[in-house]
Amino acid sequence: MDTSLRVKRRHRSWPEMLKREIVSASFAPGASVSIVARQYNVNSNQVFAWRKRFGETSLATSSPQFVPVMVTPDEPARDGAGVASDVIEIDLPHGYRVRVPGGVKAATLRLVLDTLERR
């Protein structure tokens, strides 16, 4: 075979942010990996490899989303001696529960919630 007729395969390089964007799009409700791959001109197998690599953590870099919140009244103190404290209780996916006392700074709470969201 004539070596001048050989075609070199060129490996495409994808920026990490674009990979994460593609993975996020593939995890969107009702999304199909093959359709997302075609939209970005990527092989479906490559998208599946990126999904394994980045997982659903790439969703954390996407736009903020609403989460359901249920507000319940304070339970009365059982022994009558205690006073109900200002506490916010947040149930997160993956079994995490965060109890936030009233004096916590918003920036500290945001850091904790962002960290738990990336797990």
XYZ file of C-alpha atoms in Angstrom:
119
model
C 0.000 0.000 0.000
C 1.251 3.458 -0.872
C 2.012 5.416 2.312
C 1.074 8.684 0.620
C -2.548 7.513 0.497
C -2.783 6.913 4.227
C -4.924 9.317 6.132
C -3.805 10.254 9.602
C -6.530 10.183 12.206
C -6.742 13.446 14.003
C -7.893 13.412 17.605
C -10.112 16.300 18.449
C -9.504 18.237 21.607
C -12.496 19.453 23.584
C -12.293 22.156 26.273
C -13.380 20.857 29.671
C -16.181 23.422 29.983
C -17.636 22.224 26.671
C -17.376 18.592 27.811
C -19.259 19.481 30.982
C -21.871 21.366 28.954
C -22.396 18.311 26.733
C -22.637 16.002 29.762
C -25.145 18.344 31.425
C -27.226 18.394 28.258
C -27.182 14.585 28.162
C -28.533 14.424 31.743
C -31.399 16.853 31.029
C -34.871 15.355 31.526
C -35.956 13.575 28.337
C -32.534 13.993 26.692
C -31.032 11.277 24.506
C -27.254 10.834 24.515
C -27.198 10.091 20.795
C -29.213 13.202 19.943
C -27.058 15.412 22.195
C -23.932 13.875 20.631
C -25.194 14.675 17.135
C -26.022 18.254 18.143
C -22.427 18.780 19.276
C -20.902 16.655 16.482
C -19.421 14.179 18.979
C -19.436 10.384 19.002
C -22.008 8.947 21.448
C -19.344 6.715 23.011
C -17.304 9.807 23.806
C -20.291 11.376 25.590
C -20.775 8.203 27.645
C -17.062 8.297 28.609
C -17.396 11.933 29.693
C -20.535 11.059 31.683
C -18.512 8.475 33.603
C -15.698 10.952 34.118
C -17.751 13.960 35.152
C -20.959 12.241 36.275
C -23.770 14.368 37.523
C -21.280 16.743 39.154
C -21.265 18.694 35.936
C -24.846 19.608 36.694
C -23.603 21.631 39.631
C -21.870 23.978 37.204
C -25.083 24.596 35.302
C -27.656 27.187 36.198
C -29.196 27.117 39.679
C -32.355 25.088 40.081
C -35.242 25.270 42.500
C -35.561 22.575 45.131
C -38.738 21.698 47.004
C -39.057 23.220 50.469
C -41.524 22.254 53.164
C -42.093 24.659 56.044
C -43.402 23.055 59.218
C -44.318 24.680 62.518
C -41.953 24.266 65.462
C -42.707 21.324 67.664
C -43.514 22.372 71.213
C -40.883 21.534 73.821
C -41.699 18.177 75.361
C -40.645 18.965 78.907
C -41.941 22.516 78.791
C -38.594 23.901 80.053
C -36.861 24.388 76.711
C -37.458 27.159 74.238
C -37.641 26.426 70.528
C -34.450 27.671 68.880
C -34.215 29.245 65.445
C -33.088 26.296 63.336
C -33.553 25.618 59.642
C -33.421 21.958 58.644
C -32.595 21.173 55.010
C -32.943 17.652 53.561
C -30.694 17.224 50.527
C -30.427 14.427 47.971
C -28.191 11.463 48.800
C -29.372 11.396 52.429
C -27.779 14.612 53.678
C -29.588 16.712 56.281
C -28.291 20.131 57.240
C -29.437 21.836 60.446
C -28.678 25.539 60.334
C -28.818 27.644 63.508
C -30.184 31.164 63.192
C -26.800 32.893 63.601
C -25.073 31.292 60.581
C -23.700 33.652 57.953
C -25.184 33.244 54.476
C -21.740 32.880 52.867
C -20.866 29.996 55.199
C -24.146 28.232 54.462
C -23.633 28.705 50.697
C -20.156 27.117 50.982
C -21.564 24.079 52.836
C -24.457 23.622 50.397
C -22.172 23.992 47.345
C -19.803 21.396 48.779
C -22.600 18.910 49.462
C -24.095 19.516 46.018
C -20.819 18.479 44.331
C -20.736 15.097 46.129
